[in-house]
Amino acid sequence: QQQQQQQQHPTLTVAHAVSQRNTLAPEISLRTARICYTWKHTFDPDGASVVITRVDPTSYIRATWSDTSRTGTWLTDLYVPLDAGSFLDAELKIRRRFSF
């Protein structure tokens, strides 16, 4: 099903490593010319703490932060709709995955 969806909505993504810890990747829909932007920032050299932000200028901002330690991973998700006219519709989820 995912392959079928990709065929119906083909995109072109160009990932650019701005620095050792930052990557920008605009994605362009080949059908609609809609552009979304993804920014990945790694806080530490081993990649244990990462924020990935995706922006669709016509619709939403989504950010996911994962922070891994010896005992597990903290995950934080933020979703802010841009078309609702109010930031009160934003969603914030914080959770913990434990490693045993």
CSV table of N, CA, C and O in Angstrom, one decimal:
chain,number,residue,atom,x,y,z
A,1,GLN,N,0.8,-1.2,0.0
A,1,GLN,CA,0.0,0.0,0.0
A,1,GLN,C,0.9,1.3,0.0
A,1,GLN,O,0.6,2.2,-0.7
A,2,GLN,N,2.0,1.2,0.8
A,2,GLN,CA,2.9,2.4,0.8
A,2,GLN,C,3.5,2.6,-0.6
A,2,GLN,O,3.6,3.8,-1.0
A,3,GLN,N,3.9,1.6,-1.2
A,3,GLN,CA,4.5,1.7,-2.6
A,3,GLN,C,3.5,2.3,-3.5
A,3,GLN,O,3.8,3.2,-4.4
A,4,GLN,N,2.2,1.9,-3.4
A,4,GLN,CA,1.2,2.4,-4.3
A,4,GLN,C,1.0,3.9,-4.0
A,4,GLN,O,0.8,4.7,-5.0
A,5,GLN,N,1.0,4.3,-2.8
A,5,GLN,CA,0.8,5.7,-2.4
A,5,GLN,C,2.0,6.5,-2.9
A,5,GLN,O,1.8,7.6,-3.4
A,6,GLN,N,3.2,6.0,-2.9
A,6,GLN,CA,4.4,6.7,-3.4
A,6,GLN,C,4.3,6.9,-4.9
A,6,GLN,O,4.8,7.9,-5.4
A,7,GLN,N,3.7,5.9,-5.6
A,7,GLN,CA,3.6,6.0,-7.0
A,7,GLN,C,2.5,7.1,-7.4
A,7,GLN,O,2.6,7.8,-8.4
A,8,GLN,N,1.5,7.2,-6.6
A,8,GLN,CA,0.5,8.2,-6.8
A,8,GLN,C,0.9,9.6,-6.4
A,8,GLN,O,0.4,10.6,-6.9
A,9,HIS,N,1.8,9.7,-5.4
A,9,HIS,CA,2.3,11.0,-4.9
A,9,HIS,C,3.8,11.0,-4.9
A,9,HIS,O,4.4,11.1,-3.8
A,10,PRO,N,4.5,11.0,-6.1
A,10,PRO,CA,5.9,11.0,-6.1
A,10,PRO,C,6.5,12.3,-5.6
A,10,PRO,O,5.9,13.4,-5.7
A,11,THR,N,7.6,12.2,-4.9
A,11,THR,CA,8.3,13.4,-4.3
A,11,THR,C,9.8,13.3,-4.6
A,11,THR,O,10.3,12.2,-4.9
A,12,LEU,N,10.4,14.4,-4.6
A,12,LEU,CA,11.9,14.6,-4.7
A,12,LEU,C,12.4,15.2,-3.5
A,12,LEU,O,12.0,16.3,-3.1
A,13,THR,N,13.3,14.5,-2.8
A,13,THR,CA,14.0,15.0,-1.6
A,13,THR,C,15.5,15.2,-1.8
A,13,THR,O,16.1,14.3,-2.3
A,14,VAL,N,16.0,16.4,-1.4
A,14,VAL,CA,17.4,16.6,-1.5
A,14,VAL,C,17.9,16.9,-0.1
A,14,VAL,O,17.6,17.9,0.5
A,15,ALA,N,18.7,16.0,0.4
A,15,ALA,CA,19.2,16.1,1.8
A,15,ALA,C,20.6,16.8,1.7
A,15,ALA,O,21.4,16.4,0.9
A,16,HIS,N,20.8,17.8,2.6
A,16,HIS,CA,22.1,18.5,2.6
A,16,HIS,C,22.6,18.5,4.0
A,16,HIS,O,21.9,19.0,4.9
A,17,ALA,N,23.8,18.0,4.2
A,17,ALA,CA,24.4,18.0,5.5
A,17,ALA,C,25.0,19.4,5.7
A,17,ALA,O,26.1,19.7,5.1
A,18,VAL,N,24.4,20.3,6.4
A,18,VAL,CA,24.9,21.7,6.6
A,18,VAL,C,26.1,21.6,7.5
A,18,VAL,O,27.0,22.4,7.3
A,19,SER,N,26.1,20.7,8.5
A,19,SER,CA,27.3,20.5,9.3
A,19,SER,C,27.2,19.1,9.8
A,19,SER,O,26.4,18.3,9.4
A,20,GLN,N,28.2,18.7,10.6
A,20,GLN,CA,28.2,17.4,11.1
A,20,GLN,C,27.0,17.0,11.9
A,20,GLN,O,26.6,15.8,11.9
A,21,ARG,N,26.3,17.9,12.5
A,21,ARG,CA,25.1,17.6,13.3
A,21,ARG,C,23.8,18.2,12.8
A,21,ARG,O,22.8,18.0,13.4
A,22,ASN,N,23.8,18.8,11.6
A,22,ASN,CA,22.6,19.4,11.1
A,22,ASN,C,22.4,19.0,9.6
A,22,ASN,O,23.3,19.1,8.8
A,23,THR,N,21.2,18.5,9.3
A,23,THR,CA,20.8,18.2,8.0
A,23,THR,C,19.5,18.8,7.6
A,23,THR,O,18.5,18.8,8.4
A,24,LEU,N,19.4,19.5,6.4
A,24,LEU,CA,18.2,20.0,5.9
A,24,LEU,C,17.8,19.2,4.7
A,24,LEU,O,18.6,18.8,3.9
A,25,ALA,N,16.5,19.0,4.6
A,25,ALA,CA,16.0,18.1,3.5
A,25,ALA,C,14.7,18.7,3.0
A,25,ALA,O,13.6,18.2,3.5
A,26,PRO,N,14.7,19.6,2.0
A,26,PRO,CA,13.4,20.0,1.4
A,26,PRO,C,12.8,18.8,0.6
A,26,PRO,O,13.6,18.1,0.0
A,27,GLU,N,11.5,18.7,0.6
A,27,GLU,CA,10.8,17.6,-0.2
A,27,GLU,C,9.8,18.3,-1.1
A,27,GLU,O,9.0,19.0,-0.6
A,28,ILE,N,9.8,18.0,-2.4
A,28,ILE,CA,8.9,18.7,-3.3
A,28,ILE,C,8.0,17.6,-3.9
A,28,ILE,O,8.5,16.6,-4.4
A,29,SER,N,6.7,17.8,-3.9
A,29,SER,CA,5.8,16.9,-4.5
A,29,SER,C,5.9,17.2,-6.0
A,29,SER,O,5.7,18.3,-6.5
A,30,LEU,N,6.1,16.1,-6.8
A,30,LEU,CA,6.2,16.2,-8.2
A,30,LEU,C,4.9,16.4,-8.9
A,30,LEU,O,4.8,16.8,-10.0
A,31,ARG,N,3.8,16.1,-8.1
A,31,ARG,CA,2.5,16.3,-8.7
A,31,ARG,C,1.9,17.6,-8.4
A,31,ARG,O,1.3,18.3,-9.2
A,32,THR,N,2.1,18.1,-7.2
A,32,THR,CA,1.4,19.4,-6.8
A,32,THR,C,2.4,20.5,-6.6
A,32,THR,O,2.0,21.7,-6.3
A,33,ALA,N,3.7,20.3,-6.6
A,33,ALA,CA,4.8,21.3,-6.3
A,33,ALA,C,4.7,21.8,-4.9
A,33,ALA,O,5.4,22.8,-4.5
A,34,ARG,N,4.1,21.1,-4.0
A,34,ARG,CA,4.0,21.4,-2.6
A,34,ARG,C,5.4,21.1,-2.0
A,34,ARG,O,6.0,20.1,-2.2
A,35,ILE,N,5.9,22.0,-1.1
A,35,ILE,CA,7.2,21.8,-0.5
A,35,ILE,C,7.1,21.7,1.0
A,35,ILE,O,6.4,22.5,1.6
A,36,CYS,N,7.8,20.7,1.6
A,36,CYS,CA,7.9,20.5,3.0
A,36,CYS,C,9.4,20.5,3.3
A,36,CYS,O,10.2,20.2,2.5
A,37,TYR,N,9.7,20.9,4.5
A,37,TYR,CA,11.1,21.0,5.0
A,37,TYR,C,11.3,20.1,6.2
A,37,TYR,O,10.5,20.1,7.1
A,38,THR,N,12.4,19.4,6.2
A,38,THR,CA,12.8,18.6,7.3
A,38,THR,C,14.2,19.0,7.8
A,38,THR,O,15.1,19.2,7.0
A,39,TRP,N,14.3,19.2,9.1
A,39,TRP,CA,15.6,19.6,9.7
A,39,TRP,C,15.9,18.6,10.8
A,39,TRP,O,15.1,18.3,11.6
A,40,LYS,N,17.1,18.0,10.7
A,40,LYS,CA,17.5,17.0,11.7
A,40,LYS,C,18.7,17.6,12.4
A,40,LYS,O,19.7,18.0,11.8
A,41,HIS,N,18.6,17.7,13.8
A,41,HIS,CA,19.8,18.2,14.6
A,41,HIS,C,20.1,17.1,15.6
A,41,HIS,O,19.3,16.6,16.3
A,42,THR,N,21.4,16.7,15.6
A,42,THR,CA,22.0,15.8,16.6
A,42,THR,C,22.7,16.6,17.6
A,42,THR,O,23.6,17.4,17.3
A,43,PHE,N,22.3,16.4,18.9
A,43,PHE,CA,22.9,17.2,20.0
A,43,PHE,C,24.3,16.7,20.4
A,43,PHE,O,25.1,17.4,20.9
A,44,ASP,N,24.6,15.4,20.2
A,44,ASP,CA,25.9,14.8,20.7
A,44,ASP,C,26.5,13.9,19.6
A,44,ASP,O,25.8,13.5,18.7
A,45,PRO,N,27.8,13.7,19.6
A,45,PRO,CA,28.4,13.0,18.5
A,45,PRO,C,28.0,11.6,18.3
A,45,PRO,O,28.0,11.0,17.2
A,46,ASP,N,27.5,10.9,19.4
A,46,ASP,CA,27.1,9.5,19.3
A,46,ASP,C,25.6,9.4,18.8
A,46,ASP,O,25.1,8.3,18.6
A,47,GLY,N,24.9,10.5,18.6
A,47,GLY,CA,23.6,10.4,18.1
A,47,GLY,C,22.5,10.0,19.1
A,47,GLY,O,21.4,9.6,18.7
A,48,ALA,N,22.8,10.1,20.4
A,48,ALA,CA,21.9,9.6,21.4
A,48,ALA,C,20.7,10.6,21.6
A,48,ALA,O,19.7,10.2,22.1
A,49,SER,N,20.9,11.9,21.2
A,49,SER,CA,19.9,12.9,21.4
A,49,SER,C,19.7,13.6,20.0
A,49,SER,O,20.6,14.2,19.5
A,50,VAL,N,18.4,13.4,19.5
A,50,VAL,CA,18.2,13.9,18.1
A,50,VAL,C,16.8,14.6,18.1
A,50,VAL,O,15.8,14.1,18.7
A,51,VAL,N,16.7,15.8,17.4
A,51,VAL,CA,15.5,16.4,17.1
A,51,VAL,C,15.2,16.4,15.6
A,51,VAL,O,16.1,16.8,14.9
A,52,ILE,N,14.1,16.0,15.2
A,52,ILE,CA,13.7,16.0,13.8
A,52,ILE,C,12.5,16.9,13.7
A,52,ILE,O,11.4,16.6,14.3
A,53,THR,N,12.6,18.0,12.9
A,53,THR,CA,11.5,18.9,12.7
A,53,THR,C,11.0,18.9,11.3
A,53,THR,O,11.9,19.0,10.4
A,54,ARG,N,9.7,18.8,11.1
A,54,ARG,CA,9.2,18.8,9.7
A,54,ARG,C,8.2,19.9,9.6
A,54,ARG,O,7.3,20.0,10.5
A,55,VAL,N,8.3,20.7,8.6
A,55,VAL,CA,7.4,21.9,8.4
A,55,VAL,C,6.7,21.8,7.1
A,55,VAL,O,7.4,21.7,6.1
A,56,ASP,N,5.4,21.8,7.1
A,56,ASP,CA,4.6,22.0,5.9
A,56,ASP,C,4.1,23.4,6.0
A,56,ASP,O,3.1,23.6,6.8
A,57,PRO,N,4.6,24.4,5.3
A,57,PRO,CA,4.2,25.8,5.5
A,57,PRO,C,2.7,26.1,5.4
A,57,PRO,O,2.2,27.1,5.8
A,58,THR,N,2.0,25.2,4.7
A,58,THR,CA,0.5,25.4,4.5
A,58,THR,C,-0.3,24.6,5.5
A,58,THR,O,-1.5,24.7,5.5
A,59,SER,N,0.3,23.8,6.4
A,59,SER,CA,-0.5,22.9,7.2
A,59,SER,C,0.0,22.7,8.7
A,59,SER,O,-0.8,22.9,9.6
A,60,TYR,N,1.3,22.4,8.9
A,60,TYR,CA,1.7,22.0,10.3
A,60,TYR,C,3.2,22.1,10.5
A,60,TYR,O,3.9,22.3,9.6
A,61,ILE,N,3.5,22.1,11.8
A,61,ILE,CA,4.9,21.9,12.2
A,61,ILE,C,4.9,20.7,13.1
A,61,ILE,O,4.0,20.6,14.0
A,62,ARG,N,5.8,19.8,12.9
A,62,ARG,CA,5.9,18.6,13.7
A,62,ARG,C,7.3,18.4,14.1
A,62,ARG,O,8.2,18.5,13.3
A,63,ALA,N,7.6,18.2,15.4
A,63,ALA,CA,8.9,18.0,15.9
A,63,ALA,C,8.9,16.7,16.8
A,63,ALA,O,8.0,16.5,17.6
A,64,THR,N,10.0,15.9,16.6
A,64,THR,CA,10.1,14.7,17.5
A,64,THR,C,11.5,14.8,18.0
A,64,THR,O,12.5,14.9,17.3
A,65,TRP,N,11.6,14.6,19.4
A,65,TRP,CA,12.9,14.7,20.1
A,65,TRP,C,13.1,13.3,20.7
A,65,TRP,O,12.2,12.9,21.5
A,66,SER,N,14.2,12.6,20.5
A,66,SER,CA,14.5,11.4,21.2
A,66,SER,C,15.8,11.5,21.9
A,66,SER,O,16.8,12.1,21.3
A,67,ASP,N,15.8,11.1,23.1
A,67,ASP,CA,17.0,11.2,24.0
A,67,ASP,C,17.3,9.9,24.6
A,67,ASP,O,16.5,9.5,25.5
A,68,THR,N,18.3,9.2,24.2
A,68,THR,CA,18.6,7.8,24.7
A,68,THR,C,19.7,7.8,25.7
A,68,THR,O,20.7,8.5,25.6
A,69,SER,N,19.4,7.0,26.8
A,69,SER,CA,20.4,6.8,27.8
A,69,SER,C,20.6,5.3,28.0
A,69,SER,O,19.9,4.5,27.4
A,70,ARG,N,21.3,4.9,29.1
A,70,ARG,CA,21.5,3.5,29.4
A,70,ARG,C,20.2,2.9,29.8
A,70,ARG,O,20.0,1.7,29.6
A,71,THR,N,19.3,3.6,30.4
A,71,THR,CA,18.1,3.0,31.0
A,71,THR,C,16.9,3.1,30.1
A,71,THR,O,15.8,2.6,30.4
A,72,GLY,N,17.0,3.8,28.9
A,72,GLY,CA,15.9,3.9,28.0
A,72,GLY,C,15.9,5.2,27.2
A,72,GLY,O,17.0,5.9,27.1
A,73,THR,N,14.8,5.5,26.6
A,73,THR,CA,14.7,6.6,25.7
A,73,THR,C,13.5,7.5,26.1
A,73,THR,O,12.4,7.0,26.2
A,74,TRP,N,13.8,8.8,26.2
A,74,TRP,CA,12.7,9.8,26.3
A,74,TRP,C,12.3,10.2,24.9
A,74,TRP,O,13.1,10.5,24.1
A,75,LEU,N,11.0,10.2,24.6
A,75,LEU,CA,10.5,10.6,23.3
A,75,LEU,C,9.5,11.8,23.6
A,75,LEU,O,8.6,11.7,24.4
A,76,THR,N,9.7,12.8,22.8
A,76,THR,CA,8.8,14.0,22.9
A,76,THR,C,8.3,14.3,21.5
A,76,THR,O,9.1,14.4,20.6
A,77,ASP,N,7.0,14.4,21.3
A,77,ASP,CA,6.4,14.8,20.0
A,77,ASP,C,5.6,16.0,20.2
A,77,ASP,O,4.8,16.2,21.1
A,78,LEU,N,5.8,17.0,19.2
A,78,LEU,CA,5.0,18.2,19.2
A,78,LEU,C,4.4,18.3,17.8
A,78,LEU,O,5.1,18.2,16.8
A,79,TYR,N,3.1,18.6,17.8
A,79,TYR,CA,2.4,18.8,16.5
A,79,TYR,C,1.6,20.1,16.7
A,79,TYR,O,0.8,20.3,17.6
A,80,VAL,N,1.9,21.1,15.8
A,80,VAL,CA,1.2,22.4,15.8
A,80,VAL,C,0.5,22.6,14.4
A,80,VAL,O,1.2,22.8,13.4
A,81,PRO,N,-0.8,22.6,14.3
A,81,PRO,CA,-1.5,22.8,13.1
A,81,PRO,C,-1.4,24.3,12.8
A,81,PRO,O,-1.5,25.2,13.7
A,82,LEU,N,-1.1,24.7,11.5
A,82,LEU,CA,-1.0,26.1,11.1
A,82,LEU,C,-2.3,26.6,10.6
A,82,LEU,O,-2.5,27.8,10.5
A,83,ASP,N,-3.2,25.7,10.1
A,83,ASP,CA,-4.4,26.1,9.5
A,83,ASP,C,-5.6,26.3,10.4
A,83,ASP,O,-6.6,26.8,10.1
A,84,ALA,N,-5.4,25.9,11.7
A,84,ALA,CA,-6.6,26.0,12.6
A,84,ALA,C,-6.8,27.4,13.1
A,84,ALA,O,-7.8,27.7,13.7
A,85,GLY,N,-5.8,28.3,13.0
A,85,GLY,CA,-5.9,29.6,13.5
A,85,GLY,C,-5.7,29.8,15.0
A,85,GLY,O,-5.8,30.9,15.5
A,86,SER,N,-5.3,28.7,15.6
A,86,SER,CA,-5.1,28.8,17.1
A,86,SER,C,-4.0,27.7,17.5
A,86,SER,O,-4.1,26.6,17.1
A,87,PHE,N,-3.1,28.2,18.3
A,87,PHE,CA,-2.1,27.3,18.9
A,87,PHE,C,-2.7,26.4,20.0
A,87,PHE,O,-2.0,25.5,20.5
A,88,LEU,N,-3.9,26.6,20.4
A,88,LEU,CA,-4.6,25.8,21.4
A,88,LEU,C,-4.8,24.4,20.9
A,88,LEU,O,-5.1,23.5,21.6
A,89,ASP,N,-4.8,24.2,19.6
A,89,ASP,CA,-5.0,22.9,19.0
A,89,ASP,C,-3.7,22.1,18.9
A,89,ASP,O,-3.7,21.0,18.4
A,90,ALA,N,-2.6,22.6,19.4
A,90,ALA,CA,-1.3,21.9,19.4
A,90,ALA,C,-1.4,20.6,20.3
A,90,ALA,O,-2.2,20.6,21.3
A,91,GLU,N,-0.6,19.6,19.9
A,91,GLU,CA,-0.5,18.4,20.7
A,91,GLU,C,0.9,18.2,21.2
A,91,GLU,O,1.9,18.4,20.4
A,92,LEU,N,1.1,17.8,22.4
A,92,LEU,CA,2.4,17.5,23.0
A,92,LEU,C,2.3,16.2,23.7
A,92,LEU,O,1.4,16.0,24.5
A,93,LYS,N,3.2,15.3,23.3
A,93,LYS,CA,3.3,13.9,23.9
A,93,LYS,C,4.7,13.7,24.4
A,93,LYS,O,5.6,13.9,23.7
A,94,ILE,N,4.8,13.3,25.7
A,94,ILE,CA,6.0,12.9,26.3
A,94,ILE,C,5.9,11.5,26.8
A,94,ILE,O,5.0,11.2,27.6
A,95,ARG,N,6.9,10.6,26.5
A,95,ARG,CA,6.8,9.3,26.9
A,95,ARG,C,8.2,8.7,27.1
A,95,ARG,O,9.2,9.3,26.7
A,96,ARG,N,8.3,7.6,27.8
A,96,ARG,CA,9.6,7.0,28.1
A,96,ARG,C,9.5,5.5,27.7
A,96,ARG,O,8.6,4.8,28.0
A,97,ARG,N,10.6,5.1,27.0
A,97,ARG,CA,10.8,3.6,26.7
A,97,ARG,C,11.9,3.1,27.6
A,97,ARG,O,13.0,3.7,27.5
A,98,PHE,N,11.6,2.1,28.4
A,98,PHE,CA,12.7,1.6,29.3
A,98,PHE,C,13.4,0.5,28.7
A,98,PHE,O,12.9,-0.3,28.0
A,99,SER,N,14.7,0.4,29.0
A,99,SER,CA,15.6,-0.7,28.5
A,99,SER,C,15.9,-1.6,29.7
A,99,SER,O,16.3,-1.1,30.8
A,100,PHE,N,15.7,-2.9,29.6
A,100,PHE,CA,16.0,-3.8,30.7
A,100,PHE,C,17.1,-4.7,30.4
A,100,PHE,O,17.3,-5.1,29.2
